[in-house]
Coordinates of C-alpha atoms in Angstrom, one line a residue:
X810 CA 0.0 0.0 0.0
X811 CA 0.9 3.3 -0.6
X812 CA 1.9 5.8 2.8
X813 CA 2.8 8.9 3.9
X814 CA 5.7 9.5 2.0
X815 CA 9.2 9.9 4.4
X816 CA 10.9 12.8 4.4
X817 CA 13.3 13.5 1.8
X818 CA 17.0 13.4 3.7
X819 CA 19.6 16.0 3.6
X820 CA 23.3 14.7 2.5
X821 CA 24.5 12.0 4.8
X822 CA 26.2 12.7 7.8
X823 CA 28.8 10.8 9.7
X824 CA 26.8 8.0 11.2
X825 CA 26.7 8.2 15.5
X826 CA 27.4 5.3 17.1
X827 CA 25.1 3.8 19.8
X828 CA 27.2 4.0 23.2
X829 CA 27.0 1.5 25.1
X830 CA 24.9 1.6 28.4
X831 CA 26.8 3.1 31.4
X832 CA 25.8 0.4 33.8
X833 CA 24.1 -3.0 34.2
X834 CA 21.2 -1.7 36.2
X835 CA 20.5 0.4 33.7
X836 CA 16.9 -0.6 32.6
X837 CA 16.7 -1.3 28.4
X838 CA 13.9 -0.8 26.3
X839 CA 13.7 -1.6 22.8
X840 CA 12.5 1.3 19.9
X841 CA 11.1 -0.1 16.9
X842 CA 10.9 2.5 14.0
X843 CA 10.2 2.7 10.3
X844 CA 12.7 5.3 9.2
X845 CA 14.9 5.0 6.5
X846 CA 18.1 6.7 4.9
X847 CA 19.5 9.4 7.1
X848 CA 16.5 9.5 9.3
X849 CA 17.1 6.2 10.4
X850 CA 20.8 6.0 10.0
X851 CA 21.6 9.1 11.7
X852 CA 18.9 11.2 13.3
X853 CA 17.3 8.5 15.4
X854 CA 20.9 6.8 16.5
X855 CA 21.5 10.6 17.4
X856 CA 18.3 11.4 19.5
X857 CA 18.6 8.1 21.0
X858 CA 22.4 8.8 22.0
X859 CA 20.9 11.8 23.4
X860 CA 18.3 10.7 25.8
X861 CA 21.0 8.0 27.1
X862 CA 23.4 10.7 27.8
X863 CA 20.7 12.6 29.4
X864 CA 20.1 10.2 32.1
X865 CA 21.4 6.8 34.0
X866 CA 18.2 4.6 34.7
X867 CA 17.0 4.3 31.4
X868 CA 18.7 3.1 27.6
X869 CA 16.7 2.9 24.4
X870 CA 17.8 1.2 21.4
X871 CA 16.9 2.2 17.9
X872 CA 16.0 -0.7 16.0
X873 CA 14.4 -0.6 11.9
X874 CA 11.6 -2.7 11.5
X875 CA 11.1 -1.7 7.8
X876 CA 8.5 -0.4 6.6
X877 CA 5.1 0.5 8.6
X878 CA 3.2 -2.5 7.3
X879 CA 6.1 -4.6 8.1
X880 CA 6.2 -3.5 11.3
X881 CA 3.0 -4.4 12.7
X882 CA 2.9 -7.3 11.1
X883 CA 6.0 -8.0 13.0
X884 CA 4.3 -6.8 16.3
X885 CA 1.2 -9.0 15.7
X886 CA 4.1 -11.6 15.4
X887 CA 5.7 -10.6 18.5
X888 CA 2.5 -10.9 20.8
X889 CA 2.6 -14.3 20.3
X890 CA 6.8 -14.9 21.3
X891 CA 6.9 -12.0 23.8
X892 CA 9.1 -9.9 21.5
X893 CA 7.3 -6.8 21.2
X894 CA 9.3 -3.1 22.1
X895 CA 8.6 -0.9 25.0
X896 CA 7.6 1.7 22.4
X897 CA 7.4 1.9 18.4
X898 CA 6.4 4.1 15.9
X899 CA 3.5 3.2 13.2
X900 CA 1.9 5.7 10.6
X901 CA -1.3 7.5 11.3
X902 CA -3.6 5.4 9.4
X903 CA -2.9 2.6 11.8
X904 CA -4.5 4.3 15.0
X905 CA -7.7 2.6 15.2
X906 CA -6.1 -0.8 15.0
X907 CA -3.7 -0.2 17.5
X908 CA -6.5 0.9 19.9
X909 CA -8.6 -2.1 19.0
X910 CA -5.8 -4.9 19.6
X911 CA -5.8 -3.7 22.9
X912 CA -2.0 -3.9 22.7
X913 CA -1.3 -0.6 24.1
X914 CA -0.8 1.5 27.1
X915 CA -2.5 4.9 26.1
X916 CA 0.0 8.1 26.6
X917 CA -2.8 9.5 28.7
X918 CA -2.0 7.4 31.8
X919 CA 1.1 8.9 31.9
X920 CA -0.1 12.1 30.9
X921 CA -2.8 11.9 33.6
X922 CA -0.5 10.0 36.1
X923 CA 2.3 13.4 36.6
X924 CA 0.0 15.9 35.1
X925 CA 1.9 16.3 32.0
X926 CA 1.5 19.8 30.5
X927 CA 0.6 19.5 27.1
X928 CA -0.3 23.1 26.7
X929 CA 2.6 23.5 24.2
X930 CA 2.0 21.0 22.2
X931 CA 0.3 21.5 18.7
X932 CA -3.7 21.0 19.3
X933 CA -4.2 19.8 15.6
X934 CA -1.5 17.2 15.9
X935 CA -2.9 16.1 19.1
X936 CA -6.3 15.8 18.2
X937 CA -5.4 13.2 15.0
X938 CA -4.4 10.7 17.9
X939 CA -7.1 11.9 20.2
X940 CA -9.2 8.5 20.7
X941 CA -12.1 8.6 22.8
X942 CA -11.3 12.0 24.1
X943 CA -7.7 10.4 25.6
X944 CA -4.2 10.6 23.8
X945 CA -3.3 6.9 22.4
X946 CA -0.4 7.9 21.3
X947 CA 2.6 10.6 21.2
X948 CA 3.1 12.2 17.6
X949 CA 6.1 12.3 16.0
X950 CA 6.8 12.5 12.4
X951 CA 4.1 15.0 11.7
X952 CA 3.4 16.9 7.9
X953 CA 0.5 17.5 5.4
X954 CA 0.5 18.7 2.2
X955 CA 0.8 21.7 0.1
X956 CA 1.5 23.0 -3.4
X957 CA 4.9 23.4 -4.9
X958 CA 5.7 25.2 -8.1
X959 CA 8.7 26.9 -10.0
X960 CA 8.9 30.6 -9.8
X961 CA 10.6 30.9 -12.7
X962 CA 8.0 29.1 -14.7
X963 CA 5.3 31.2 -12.9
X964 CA 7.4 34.6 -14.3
X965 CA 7.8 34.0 -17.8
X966 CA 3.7 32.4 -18.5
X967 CA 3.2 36.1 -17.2
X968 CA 1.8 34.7 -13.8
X969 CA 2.6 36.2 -10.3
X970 CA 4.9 33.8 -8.7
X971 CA 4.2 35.4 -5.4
X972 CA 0.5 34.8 -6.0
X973 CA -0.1 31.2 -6.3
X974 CA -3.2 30.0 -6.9
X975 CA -5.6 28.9 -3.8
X976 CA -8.8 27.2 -5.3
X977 CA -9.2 24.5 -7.6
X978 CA -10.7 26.9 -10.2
X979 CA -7.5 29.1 -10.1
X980 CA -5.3 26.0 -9.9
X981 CA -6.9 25.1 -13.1
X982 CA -6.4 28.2 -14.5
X983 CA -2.4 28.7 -14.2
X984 CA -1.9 25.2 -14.7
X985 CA -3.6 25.8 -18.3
X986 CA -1.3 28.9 -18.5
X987 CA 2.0 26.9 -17.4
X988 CA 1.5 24.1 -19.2
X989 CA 3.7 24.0 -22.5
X990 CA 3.7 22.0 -25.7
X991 CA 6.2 21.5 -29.2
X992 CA 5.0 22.1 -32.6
X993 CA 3.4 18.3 -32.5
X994 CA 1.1 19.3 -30.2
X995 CA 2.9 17.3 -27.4
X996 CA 2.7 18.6 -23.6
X997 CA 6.6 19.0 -23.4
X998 CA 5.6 20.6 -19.9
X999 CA 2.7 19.6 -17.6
X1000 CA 1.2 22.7 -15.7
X1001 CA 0.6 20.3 -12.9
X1002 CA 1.0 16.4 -11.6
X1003 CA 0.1 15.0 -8.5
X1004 CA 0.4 11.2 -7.9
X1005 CA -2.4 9.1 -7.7
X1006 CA -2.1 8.3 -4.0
X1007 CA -5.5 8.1 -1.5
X1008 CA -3.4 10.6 1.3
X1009 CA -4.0 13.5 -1.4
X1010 CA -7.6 12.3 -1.5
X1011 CA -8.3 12.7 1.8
X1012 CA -6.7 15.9 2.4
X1013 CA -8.6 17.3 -0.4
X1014 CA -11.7 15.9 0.7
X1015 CA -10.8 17.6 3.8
X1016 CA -10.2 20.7 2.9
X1017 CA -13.7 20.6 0.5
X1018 CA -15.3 19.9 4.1
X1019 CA -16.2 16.3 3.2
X1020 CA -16.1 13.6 5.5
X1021 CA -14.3 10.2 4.7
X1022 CA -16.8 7.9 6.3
X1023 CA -20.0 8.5 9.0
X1024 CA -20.1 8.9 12.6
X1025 CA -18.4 12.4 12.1
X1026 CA -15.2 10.6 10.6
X1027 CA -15.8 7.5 13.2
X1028 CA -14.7 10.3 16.2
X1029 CA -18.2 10.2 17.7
X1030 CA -18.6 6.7 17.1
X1031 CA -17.4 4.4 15.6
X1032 CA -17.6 4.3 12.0
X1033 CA -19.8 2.1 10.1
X1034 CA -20.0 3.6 6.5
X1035 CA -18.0 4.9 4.1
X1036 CA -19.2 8.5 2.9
X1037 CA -16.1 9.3 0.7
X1038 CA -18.6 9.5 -2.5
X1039 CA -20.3 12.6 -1.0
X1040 CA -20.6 15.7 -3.5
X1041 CA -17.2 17.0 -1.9
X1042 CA -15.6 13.7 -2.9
X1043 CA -16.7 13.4 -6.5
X1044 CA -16.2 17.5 -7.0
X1045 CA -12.5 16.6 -6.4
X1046 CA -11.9 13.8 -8.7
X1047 CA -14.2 15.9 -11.3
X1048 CA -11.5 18.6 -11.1
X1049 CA -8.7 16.4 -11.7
X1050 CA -10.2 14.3 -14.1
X1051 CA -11.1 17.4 -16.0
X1052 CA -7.3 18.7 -16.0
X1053 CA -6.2 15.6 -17.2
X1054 CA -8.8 15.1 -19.9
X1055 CA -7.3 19.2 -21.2
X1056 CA -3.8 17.7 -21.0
X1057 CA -2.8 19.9 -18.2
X1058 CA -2.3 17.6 -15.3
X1059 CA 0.2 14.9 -15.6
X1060 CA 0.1 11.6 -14.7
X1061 CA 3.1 9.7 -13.4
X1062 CA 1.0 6.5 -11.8
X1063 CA 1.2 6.3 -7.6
X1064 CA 4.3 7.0 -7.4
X1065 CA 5.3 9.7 -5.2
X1066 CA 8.6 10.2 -6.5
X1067 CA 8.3 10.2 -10.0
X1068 CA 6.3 13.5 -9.7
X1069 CA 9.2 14.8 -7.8
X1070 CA 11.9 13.8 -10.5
X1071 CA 9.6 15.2 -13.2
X1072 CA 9.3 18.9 -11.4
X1073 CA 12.6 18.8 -10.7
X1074 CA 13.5 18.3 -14.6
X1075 CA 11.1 21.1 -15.2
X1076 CA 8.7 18.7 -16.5
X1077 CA 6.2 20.0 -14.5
X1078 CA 5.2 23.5 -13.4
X1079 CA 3.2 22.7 -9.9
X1080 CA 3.0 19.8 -7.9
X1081 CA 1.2 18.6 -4.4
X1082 CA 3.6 16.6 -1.7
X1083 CA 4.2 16.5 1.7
X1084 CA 5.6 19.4 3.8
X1085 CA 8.6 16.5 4.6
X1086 CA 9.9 16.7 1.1
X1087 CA 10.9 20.7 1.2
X1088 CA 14.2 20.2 2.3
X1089 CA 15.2 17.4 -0.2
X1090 CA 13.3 19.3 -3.1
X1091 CA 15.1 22.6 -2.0
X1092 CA 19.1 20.6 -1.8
X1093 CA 17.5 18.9 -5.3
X1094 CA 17.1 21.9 -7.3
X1095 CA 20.1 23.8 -5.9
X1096 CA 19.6 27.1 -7.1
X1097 CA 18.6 26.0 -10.7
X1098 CA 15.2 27.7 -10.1
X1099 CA 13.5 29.0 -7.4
X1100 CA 10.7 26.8 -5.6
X1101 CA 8.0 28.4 -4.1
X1102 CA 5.2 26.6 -1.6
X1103 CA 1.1 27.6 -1.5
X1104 CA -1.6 26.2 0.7
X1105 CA -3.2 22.8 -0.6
X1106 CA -5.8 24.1 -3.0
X1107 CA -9.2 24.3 -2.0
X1108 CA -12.7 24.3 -3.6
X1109 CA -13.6 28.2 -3.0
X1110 CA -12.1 30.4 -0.6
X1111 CA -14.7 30.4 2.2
X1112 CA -12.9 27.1 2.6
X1113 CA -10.3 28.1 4.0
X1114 CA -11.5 29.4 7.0
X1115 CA -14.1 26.2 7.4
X1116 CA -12.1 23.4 7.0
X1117 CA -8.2 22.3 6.5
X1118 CA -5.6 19.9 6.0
X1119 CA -5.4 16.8 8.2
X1120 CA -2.0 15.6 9.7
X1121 CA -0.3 12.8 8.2
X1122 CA 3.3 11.0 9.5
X1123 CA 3.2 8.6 12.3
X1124 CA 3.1 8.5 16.0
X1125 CA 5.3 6.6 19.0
X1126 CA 3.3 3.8 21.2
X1127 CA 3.8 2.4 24.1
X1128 CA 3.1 -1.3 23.8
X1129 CA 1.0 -2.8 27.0
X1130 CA 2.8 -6.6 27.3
X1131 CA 6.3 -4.9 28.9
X1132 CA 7.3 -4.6 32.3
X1133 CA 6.3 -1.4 34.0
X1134 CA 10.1 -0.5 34.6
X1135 CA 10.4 -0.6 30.7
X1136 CA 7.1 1.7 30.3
X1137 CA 8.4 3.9 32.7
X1138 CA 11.6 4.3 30.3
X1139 CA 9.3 4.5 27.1
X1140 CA 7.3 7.2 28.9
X1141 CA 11.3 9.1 29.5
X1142 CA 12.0 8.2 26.0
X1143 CA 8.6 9.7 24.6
X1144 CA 9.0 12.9 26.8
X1145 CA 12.0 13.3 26.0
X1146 CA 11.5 13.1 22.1
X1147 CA 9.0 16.1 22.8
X1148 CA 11.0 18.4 24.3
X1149 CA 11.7 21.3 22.3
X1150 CA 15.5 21.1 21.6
X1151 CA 14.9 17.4 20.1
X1152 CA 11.7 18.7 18.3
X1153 CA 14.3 21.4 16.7
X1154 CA 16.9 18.8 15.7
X1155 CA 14.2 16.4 14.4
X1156 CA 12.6 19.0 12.2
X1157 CA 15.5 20.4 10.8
X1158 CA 17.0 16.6 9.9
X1159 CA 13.5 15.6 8.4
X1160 CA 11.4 18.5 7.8
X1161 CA 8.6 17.4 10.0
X1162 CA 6.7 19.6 11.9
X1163 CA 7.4 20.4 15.4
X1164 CA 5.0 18.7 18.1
X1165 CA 5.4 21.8 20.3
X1166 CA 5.0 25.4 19.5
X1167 CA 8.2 26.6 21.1
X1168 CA 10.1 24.5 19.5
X1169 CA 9.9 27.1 17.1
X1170 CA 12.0 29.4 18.8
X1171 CA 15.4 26.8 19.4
X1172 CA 18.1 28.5 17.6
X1173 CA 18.5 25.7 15.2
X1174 CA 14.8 26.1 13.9
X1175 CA 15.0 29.8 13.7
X1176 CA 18.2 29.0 11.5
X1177 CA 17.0 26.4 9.3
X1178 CA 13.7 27.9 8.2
X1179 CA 16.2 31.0 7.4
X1180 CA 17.2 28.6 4.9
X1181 CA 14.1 26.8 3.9
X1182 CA 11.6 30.0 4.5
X1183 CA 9.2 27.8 2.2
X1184 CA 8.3 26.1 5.0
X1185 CA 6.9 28.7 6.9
X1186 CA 3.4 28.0 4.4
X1187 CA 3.3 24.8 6.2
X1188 CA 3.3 26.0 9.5
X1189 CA 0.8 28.4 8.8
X1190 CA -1.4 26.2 6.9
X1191 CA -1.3 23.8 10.1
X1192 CA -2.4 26.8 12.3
X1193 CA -4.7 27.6 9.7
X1194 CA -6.8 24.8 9.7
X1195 CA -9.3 24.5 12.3
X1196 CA -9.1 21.9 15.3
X1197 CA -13.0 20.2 14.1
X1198 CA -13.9 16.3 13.2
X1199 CA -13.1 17.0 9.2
X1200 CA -9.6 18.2 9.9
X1201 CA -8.8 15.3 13.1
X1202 CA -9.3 12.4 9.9
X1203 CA -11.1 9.0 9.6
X1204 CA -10.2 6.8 12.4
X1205 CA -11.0 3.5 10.7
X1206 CA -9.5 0.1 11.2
X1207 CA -8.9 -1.0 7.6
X1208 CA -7.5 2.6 6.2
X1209 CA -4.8 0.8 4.2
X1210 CA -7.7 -0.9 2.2
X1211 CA -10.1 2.2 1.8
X1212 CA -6.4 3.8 0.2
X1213 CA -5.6 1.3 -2.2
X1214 CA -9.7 0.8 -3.2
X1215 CA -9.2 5.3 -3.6
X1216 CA -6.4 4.5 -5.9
X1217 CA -8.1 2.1 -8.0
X1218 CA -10.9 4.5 -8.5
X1219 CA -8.9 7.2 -9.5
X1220 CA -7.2 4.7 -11.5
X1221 CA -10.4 3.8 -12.8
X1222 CA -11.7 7.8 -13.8
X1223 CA -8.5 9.0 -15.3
X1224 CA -9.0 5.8 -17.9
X1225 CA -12.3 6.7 -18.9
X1226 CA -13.8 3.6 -17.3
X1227 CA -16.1 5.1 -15.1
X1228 CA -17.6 8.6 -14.1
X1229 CA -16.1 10.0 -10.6
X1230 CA -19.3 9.4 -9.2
X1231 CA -19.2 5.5 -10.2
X1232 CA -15.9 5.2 -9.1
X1233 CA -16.5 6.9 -5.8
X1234 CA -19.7 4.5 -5.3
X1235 CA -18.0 1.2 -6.2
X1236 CA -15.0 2.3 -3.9
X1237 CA -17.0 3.4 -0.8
X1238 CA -19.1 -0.1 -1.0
X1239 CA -16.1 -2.0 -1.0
X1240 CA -14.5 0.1 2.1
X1241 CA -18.4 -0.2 3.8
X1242 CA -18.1 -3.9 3.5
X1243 CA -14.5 -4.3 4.7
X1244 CA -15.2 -1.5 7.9
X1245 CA -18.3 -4.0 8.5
X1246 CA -16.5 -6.9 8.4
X1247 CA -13.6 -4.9 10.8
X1248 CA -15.6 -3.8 13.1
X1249 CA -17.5 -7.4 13.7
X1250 CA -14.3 -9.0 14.0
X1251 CA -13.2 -6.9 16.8
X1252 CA -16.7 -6.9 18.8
X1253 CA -17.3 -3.5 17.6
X1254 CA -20.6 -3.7 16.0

């Protein structure tokens, strides 16, 4: 299945190496994550060399589990043998099957159990792992997405480039402006491409005000329906089913990356990604044109102040089956993670958001969006967005299904094979059915 693409990694750094514990009564806990390249290789060794150094009771090893998927599958495997971590981090989309194993120890405990002040910490991140009305989990790799595009392109077709577009219609527009083709007839330039990936779904859905299944996104129950095939749903696919059909939207399949490669060979004039991939777009490009960064289009502008983007990335859990010594150290760990100097480093190394709002104000931050002052549209667009049930997501167990049954309808409307309002239909049926099935299978009906 497809996921919340990683953050694109800044030139590779010398490697730390894990120091050893300082003592034998030092308790150990295990830290399963999903990170990749430098993130894994360097950034998380580095943080966890960090909390060790910051304390004696307590020692955390990094360890890769692969991908998400491979990771809980690799829990699910570990519940049976005992060989499950104190705390690991799994992607968004797995936070109602996490709380339905009944694997876990929610953060709240601890949260409730010192009076942890989470007045610093970002509300809209938060609420995305809100289950219930108590915190299951800690976030920690947090983004969304927005619109990228080339200046320079934006200059010479006569457009602002320090206007971007904001709606679909004007998206539509400047794409049809930007895109270029050779005496054949033959787009040579695309004015915009997005992959065909169901995390953009959502978040336009989102952002339209549309709800991805019933129950108020499954927050005020749980969820029994898909209602992705709402007017909201099938205005978006209608919009980029009608820029493809012009030959202004390019399509590169569901791969993330592709898009990327394509606007960074000026293939392209705009594209949607996460906020995580500024960093390794900006070291890309290096100066051969200038990237600038927009909100993530919505349907009219009264949108914006109704509805918003919904956070994607992943989140740190403490597992329930270790001893409470080790949960103790996970709870350290997790703390510790959130501070605001290791919220700094973390952003800086991955482009993630910050958890906490004054992590912000560490030196290194301050420096590095200096640098990358593109980011500051993602940071506003997260304060932008309300705190409401649109913008906190589906909570759904079976969320890697409904993406992949999103794909294939988009799949599905870009070939001609059915209308958006088909596909949409087809898709939510199929999601219905497998949520039904779900939610039987865990007692929930």
């Amino acid at each position: 299945m497809a996921e919340e693409p990683a953050a694109e990694e800044p030139a590779a750094e010398p490697t730390p190496t894990l120091a050893p514990p300082t003592t034998e009564e030092v308790v150990k806990i295990d830290f399963w994550h999903s990170m990749g390249g430098d993130l894994g290789g360097i950034a998380i060794p580095q943080m966890a060399n960090d909390f060790n150094a910051s304390q004696s009771a307590c020692y955390v090893e990094p360890i890769f589990q692969g991908s998400y998927d491979d990771a809980l599958n690799k829990l699910k495997a570990g519940l049976q043998s005992k060989d499950t971590p104190a705390v690991m981090q799994l992607y968004d989309i797995g936070t109602r099957l996490m709380v339905d194993l009944d694997v876990i120890v929610p953060v709240q405990d601890f949260i409730d159990r010192e009076n942890y002040d989470v007045s610093d910490l970002e509300p809209n991140v938060l609420a995305y792992y809100t289950v219930d009305g108590r915190q299951a989990s800690m976030p920690f790799n947090s983004s969304t997405p927005m619109l990228y595009y080339n200046k320079d392109m934006f200059a010479a077709a006569g457009l602002d480039p320090e206007n971007p577009p904001r709606t679909f219609e004007e998206v539509w527009e400047a794409a049809r402006v930007l895109t270029q083709k050779d005496a054949d007839g033959n787009v040579t330039v695309s004015g915009i491409s997005m992959s065909i990936y169901g995390w953009f779904f959502e978040q336009l859905l989102a952002v339209s005000g549309g709800y991805y299944v019933n129950n108020a996104n499954g927050r005020d129950a749980v969820a029994t329906e898909a209602t992705f095939n709402s007017p909201e749903g099938v205005a978006v696919l209608e919009w980029w089913k009608g820029m493809y059909d012009e030959g202004i939207m390019g399509n590169y399949g569901r791969a993330n990356a592709d898009v990327r490669t394509a606007f960074y060979a000026e293939q392209t004039a705009m594209f949607v990604d996460s906020t995580a991939v500024l960093r390794g777009a900006m070291d890309t490009v290096a100066g051969k044109f200038e990237i600038g960064t927009a909100y993530l289009p919505r349907p009219n502008e009264e949108a914006f102040e109704t509805s918003g983007t919904i956070i994607g990335g992943g989140s740190l859990w403490m597992i329930s089956d270790r001893p409470q010594e080790e949960l103790d150290c996970a709870w350290e760990f997790i703390k510790f993670q959130s501070s605001p100097e290791q919220q700094a480093y973390w952003h800086t190394m991955s482009g993630y958001f910050p958890i906490r709002k004054t992590a912000y104000d560490v030196p290194l931050a301050k420096e590095w969006r200096e640098k990358y002052p593109q980011f500051e549209t993602a940071v506003n667009q997260l304060h932008l967005a309300p705190n409401n049930r649109v913008t906190q997501g589906g909570l759904i167990g079976v969320f890697p299904t409904a993406r992949q049954t999103i794909e294939a309808a988009i799949e599905e409307v870009l070939a001609g094979v059915a209308t958006p309002q088909e596909a949409l239909d087809k898709a939510a049926q199929i999601v219905t059915d497998a949520i039904v099935e779900y939610n039987i299978s865990m007692g929930l009906d």
